[in-house]
Short mmCIF file of C-alpha atoms and ligand atoms in Angstrom, two decimals:
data_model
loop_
_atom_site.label_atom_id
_atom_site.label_comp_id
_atom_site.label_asym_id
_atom_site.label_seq_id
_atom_site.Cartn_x
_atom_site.Cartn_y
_atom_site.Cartn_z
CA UNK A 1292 191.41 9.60 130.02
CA UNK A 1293 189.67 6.35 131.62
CA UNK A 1294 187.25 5.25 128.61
CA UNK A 1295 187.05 4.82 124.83
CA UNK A 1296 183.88 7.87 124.85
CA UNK A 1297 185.59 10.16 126.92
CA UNK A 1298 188.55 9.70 124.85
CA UNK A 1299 186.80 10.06 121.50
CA UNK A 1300 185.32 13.22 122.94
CA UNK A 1301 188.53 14.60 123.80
CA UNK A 1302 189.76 13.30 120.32
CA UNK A 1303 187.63 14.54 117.91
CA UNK A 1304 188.88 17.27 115.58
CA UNK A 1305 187.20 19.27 112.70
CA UNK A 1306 189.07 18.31 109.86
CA UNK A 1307 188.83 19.93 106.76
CA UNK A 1308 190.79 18.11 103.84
CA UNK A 1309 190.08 14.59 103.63
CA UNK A 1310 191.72 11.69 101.21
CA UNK A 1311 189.77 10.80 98.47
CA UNK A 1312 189.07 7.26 99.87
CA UNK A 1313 185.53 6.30 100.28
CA UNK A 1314 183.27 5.84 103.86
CA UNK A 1315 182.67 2.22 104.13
CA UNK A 1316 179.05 1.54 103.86
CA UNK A 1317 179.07 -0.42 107.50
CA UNK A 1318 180.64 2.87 109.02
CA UNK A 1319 178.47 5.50 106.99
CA UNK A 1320 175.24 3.57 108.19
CA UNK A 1321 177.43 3.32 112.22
CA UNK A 1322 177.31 7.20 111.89
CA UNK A 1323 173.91 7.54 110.94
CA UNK A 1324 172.61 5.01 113.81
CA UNK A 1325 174.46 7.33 116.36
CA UNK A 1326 172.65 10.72 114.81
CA UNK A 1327 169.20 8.59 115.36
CA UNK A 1328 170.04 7.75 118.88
CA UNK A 1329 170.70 11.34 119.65
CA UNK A 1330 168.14 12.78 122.63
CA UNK A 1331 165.16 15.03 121.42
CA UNK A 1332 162.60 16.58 123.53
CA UNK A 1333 159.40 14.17 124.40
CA UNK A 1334 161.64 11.98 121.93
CA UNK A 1335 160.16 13.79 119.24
CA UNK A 1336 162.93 13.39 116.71
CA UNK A 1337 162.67 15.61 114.39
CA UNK A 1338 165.60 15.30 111.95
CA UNK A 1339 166.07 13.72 108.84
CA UNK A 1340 169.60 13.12 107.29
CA UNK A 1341 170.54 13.49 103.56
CA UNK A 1342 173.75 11.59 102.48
CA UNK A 1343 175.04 13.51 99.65
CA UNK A 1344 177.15 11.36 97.69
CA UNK A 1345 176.74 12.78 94.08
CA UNK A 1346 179.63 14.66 93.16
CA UNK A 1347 177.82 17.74 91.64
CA UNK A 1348 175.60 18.28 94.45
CA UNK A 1349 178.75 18.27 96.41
CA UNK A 1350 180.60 20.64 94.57
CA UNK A 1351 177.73 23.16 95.25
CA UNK A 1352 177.60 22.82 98.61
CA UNK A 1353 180.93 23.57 98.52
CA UNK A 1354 180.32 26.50 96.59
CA UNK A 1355 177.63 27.68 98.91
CA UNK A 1356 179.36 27.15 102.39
CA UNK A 1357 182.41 29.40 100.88
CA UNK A 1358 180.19 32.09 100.34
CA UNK A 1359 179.21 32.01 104.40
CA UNK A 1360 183.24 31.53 104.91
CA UNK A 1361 184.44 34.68 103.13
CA UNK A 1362 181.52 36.62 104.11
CA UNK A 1363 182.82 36.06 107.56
CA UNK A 1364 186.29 36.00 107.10
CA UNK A 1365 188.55 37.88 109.45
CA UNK A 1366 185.81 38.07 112.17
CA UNK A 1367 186.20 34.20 112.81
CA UNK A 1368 188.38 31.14 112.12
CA UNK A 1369 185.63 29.32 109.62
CA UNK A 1370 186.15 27.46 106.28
CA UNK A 1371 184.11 26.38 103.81
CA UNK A 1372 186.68 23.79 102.50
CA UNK A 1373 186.46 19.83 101.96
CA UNK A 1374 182.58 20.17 101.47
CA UNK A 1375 183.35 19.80 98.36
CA UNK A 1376 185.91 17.03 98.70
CA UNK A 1377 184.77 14.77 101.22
CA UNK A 1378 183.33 11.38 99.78
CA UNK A 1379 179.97 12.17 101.56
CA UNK A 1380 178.68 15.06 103.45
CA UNK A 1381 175.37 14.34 105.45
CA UNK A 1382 172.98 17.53 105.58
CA UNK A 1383 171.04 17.26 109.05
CA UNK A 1384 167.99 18.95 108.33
CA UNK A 1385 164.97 19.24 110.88
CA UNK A 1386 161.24 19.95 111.55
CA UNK A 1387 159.88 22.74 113.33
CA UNK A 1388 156.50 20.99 113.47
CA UNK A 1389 157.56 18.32 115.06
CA UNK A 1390 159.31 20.27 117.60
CA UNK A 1391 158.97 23.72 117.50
CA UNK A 1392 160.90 24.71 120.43
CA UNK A 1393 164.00 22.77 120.43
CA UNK A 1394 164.41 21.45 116.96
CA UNK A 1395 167.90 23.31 116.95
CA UNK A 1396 168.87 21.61 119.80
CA UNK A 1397 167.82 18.01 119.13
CA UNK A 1398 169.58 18.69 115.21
CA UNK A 1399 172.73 19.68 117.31
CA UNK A 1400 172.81 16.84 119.24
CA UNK A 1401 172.12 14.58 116.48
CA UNK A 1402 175.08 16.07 114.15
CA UNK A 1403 177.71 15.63 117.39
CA UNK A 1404 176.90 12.24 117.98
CA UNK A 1405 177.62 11.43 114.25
CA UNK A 1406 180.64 13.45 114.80
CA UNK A 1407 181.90 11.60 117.71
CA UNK A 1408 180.90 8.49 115.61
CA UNK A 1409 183.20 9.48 112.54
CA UNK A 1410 185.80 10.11 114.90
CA UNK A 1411 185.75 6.77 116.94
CA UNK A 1412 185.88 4.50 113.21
CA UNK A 1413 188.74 6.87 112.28
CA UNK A 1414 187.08 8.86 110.47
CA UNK A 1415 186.80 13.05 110.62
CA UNK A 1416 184.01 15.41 109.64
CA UNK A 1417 183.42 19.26 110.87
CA UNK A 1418 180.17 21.49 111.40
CA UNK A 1419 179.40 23.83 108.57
CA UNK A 1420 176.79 26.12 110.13
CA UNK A 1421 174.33 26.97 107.38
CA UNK A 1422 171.23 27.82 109.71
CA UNK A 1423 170.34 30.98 109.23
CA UNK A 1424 166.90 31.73 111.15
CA UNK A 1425 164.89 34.16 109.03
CA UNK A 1426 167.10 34.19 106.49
CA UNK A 1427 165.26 34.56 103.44
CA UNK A 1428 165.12 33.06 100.02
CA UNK A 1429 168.04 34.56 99.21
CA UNK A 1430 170.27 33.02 102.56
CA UNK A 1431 172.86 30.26 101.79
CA UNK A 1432 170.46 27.88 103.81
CA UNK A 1433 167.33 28.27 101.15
CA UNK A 1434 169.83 27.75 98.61
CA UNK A 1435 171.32 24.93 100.34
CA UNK A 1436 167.62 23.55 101.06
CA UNK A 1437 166.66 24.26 97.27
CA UNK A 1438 169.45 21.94 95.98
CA UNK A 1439 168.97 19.54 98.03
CA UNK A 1440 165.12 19.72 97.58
CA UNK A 1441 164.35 20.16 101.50
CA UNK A 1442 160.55 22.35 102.05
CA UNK A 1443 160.65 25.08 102.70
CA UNK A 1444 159.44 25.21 106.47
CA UNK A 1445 162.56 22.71 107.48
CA UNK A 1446 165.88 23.66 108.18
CA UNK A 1447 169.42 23.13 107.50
CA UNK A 1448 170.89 23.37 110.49
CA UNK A 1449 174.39 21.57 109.66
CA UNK A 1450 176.29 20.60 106.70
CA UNK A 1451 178.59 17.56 107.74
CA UNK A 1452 181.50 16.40 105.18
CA UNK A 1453 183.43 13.08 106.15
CA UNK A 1454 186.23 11.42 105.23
CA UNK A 1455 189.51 10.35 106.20
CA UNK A 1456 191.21 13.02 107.52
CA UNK A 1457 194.51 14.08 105.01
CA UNK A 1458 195.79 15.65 108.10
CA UNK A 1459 196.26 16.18 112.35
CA UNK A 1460 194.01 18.93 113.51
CA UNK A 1461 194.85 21.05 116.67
CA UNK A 1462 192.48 22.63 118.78
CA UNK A 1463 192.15 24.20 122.36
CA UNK A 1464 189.97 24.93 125.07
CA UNK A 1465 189.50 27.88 127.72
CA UNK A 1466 190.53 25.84 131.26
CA UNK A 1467 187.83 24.42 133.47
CA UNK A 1468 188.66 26.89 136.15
CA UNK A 1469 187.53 29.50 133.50
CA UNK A 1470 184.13 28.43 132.50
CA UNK A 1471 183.05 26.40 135.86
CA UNK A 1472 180.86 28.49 138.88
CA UNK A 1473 179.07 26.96 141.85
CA UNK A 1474 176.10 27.30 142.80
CA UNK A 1475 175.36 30.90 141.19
CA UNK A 1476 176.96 32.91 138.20
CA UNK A 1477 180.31 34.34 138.94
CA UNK A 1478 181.32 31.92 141.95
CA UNK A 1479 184.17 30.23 140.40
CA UNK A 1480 185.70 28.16 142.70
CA UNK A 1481 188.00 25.42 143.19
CA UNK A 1482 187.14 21.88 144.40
C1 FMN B 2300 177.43 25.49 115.29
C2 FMN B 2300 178.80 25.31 114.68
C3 FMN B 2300 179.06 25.88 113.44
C4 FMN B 2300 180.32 25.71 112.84
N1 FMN B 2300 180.53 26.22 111.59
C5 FMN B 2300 181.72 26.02 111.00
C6 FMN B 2300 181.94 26.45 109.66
O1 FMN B 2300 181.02 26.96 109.00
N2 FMN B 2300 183.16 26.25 109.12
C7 FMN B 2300 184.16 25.64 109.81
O2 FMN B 2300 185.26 25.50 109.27
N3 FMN B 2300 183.97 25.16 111.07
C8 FMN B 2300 182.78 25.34 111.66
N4 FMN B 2300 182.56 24.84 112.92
C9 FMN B 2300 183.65 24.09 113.59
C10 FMN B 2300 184.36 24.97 114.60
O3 FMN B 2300 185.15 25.92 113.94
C11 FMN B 2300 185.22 24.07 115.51
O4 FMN B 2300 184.37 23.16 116.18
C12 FMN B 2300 186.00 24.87 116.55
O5 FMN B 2300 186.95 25.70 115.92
C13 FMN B 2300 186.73 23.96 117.54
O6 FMN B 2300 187.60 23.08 116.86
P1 FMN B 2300 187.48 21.49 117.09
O7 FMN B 2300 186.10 21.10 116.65
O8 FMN B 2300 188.55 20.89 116.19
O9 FMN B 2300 187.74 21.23 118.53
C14 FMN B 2300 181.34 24.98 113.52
C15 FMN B 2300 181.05 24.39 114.76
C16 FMN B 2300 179.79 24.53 115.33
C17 FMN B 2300 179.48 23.84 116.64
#
């Protein structure tokens, strides 16, 4: 892989289980510059981050993210681990006013490029999906926004815990082959 991005987007891992060693300040605030630099529509930015550092608050994220895990266990390969654990977990949370059709999208692009960020200072993190569009007061998102004190007509769209990672994570991909077509859907072919 020719370059230090392409090789911290091969890289990156969702990582779990973290060691109980702090973020630096200078990399926490390095991850949060690369969420603000993320690409919005009409540059509309419409996500704020909370850094969750308080070790209560924490623990009931943790709490709440489980309850999505086991709820879903079996169907998919999910976890709500290590929110709980990590020394921080930044909440991306974003504004439907200020961008009512592609707030998810602008909050997803924002929480990767932190991602990619953790990863490159040596650092690991993973997506816990808490969005949960017309969920309801009762939903783990209004929960999650309740505790965290986020109105009501924002969302939650990811919960992101970081750390040092306490271990290697695997992962694989479908091949290019598989998910590539030219030109129109269901021309795959070979260049
Ligand atoms: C929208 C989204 C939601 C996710 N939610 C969860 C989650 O709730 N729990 C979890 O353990 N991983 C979650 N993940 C991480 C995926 O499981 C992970 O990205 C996938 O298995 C590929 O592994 P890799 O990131 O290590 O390559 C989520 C990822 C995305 C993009």
């Amino acid at each position: 892989m020719g370059n230090e991005v392409l090789k911290a987007i091969r890289g990156r891992r969702s990582v779990v289980r973290f060691k109980p060693e702090p973020v630096p300040e200078e990399a926490l605030q390095e991850i949060l510059e690369a969420g603000r630099w993320a690409p919005s529509y009409a540059n509309s930015q419409p996500w704020t981050f909370i850094v969750v550092r308080d070790e209560e608050t924490k623990r009931k994220l943790g709490q709440l993210v489980e309850r999505i895990a086991l709820a879903r266990r079996g169907r998919v390969a999910i976890s709500g681990q290590g929110v709980g654990d990590a020394p921080v977990v930044i909440a991306v949370v974003v504004d439907p006013w200020r961008d009512p059709r592609h707030f998810v999208e602008a909050g997803a692009a924002a929480a990767q490029n932190m991602a990619l960020a953790a990863h490159s200072l040596g650092l690991a993190s993973y997506w816990a999906g808490i969005y949960e569009p017309g969920g309801g007061r009762r939903s783990v998102e209004a929960q999650v926004k309740r505790l965290l004190g986020v109105p009501r007509e924002l969302h939650v769209i990811a919960l992101l815990p970081l750390g040092y990672p306490a271990y290697q994570a695997q992962s694989d991909r479908a091949e290019l082959a598989e998910l590539v077509h030219y030109d129109r859907f269901g021309r795959p072919e070979v260049v």
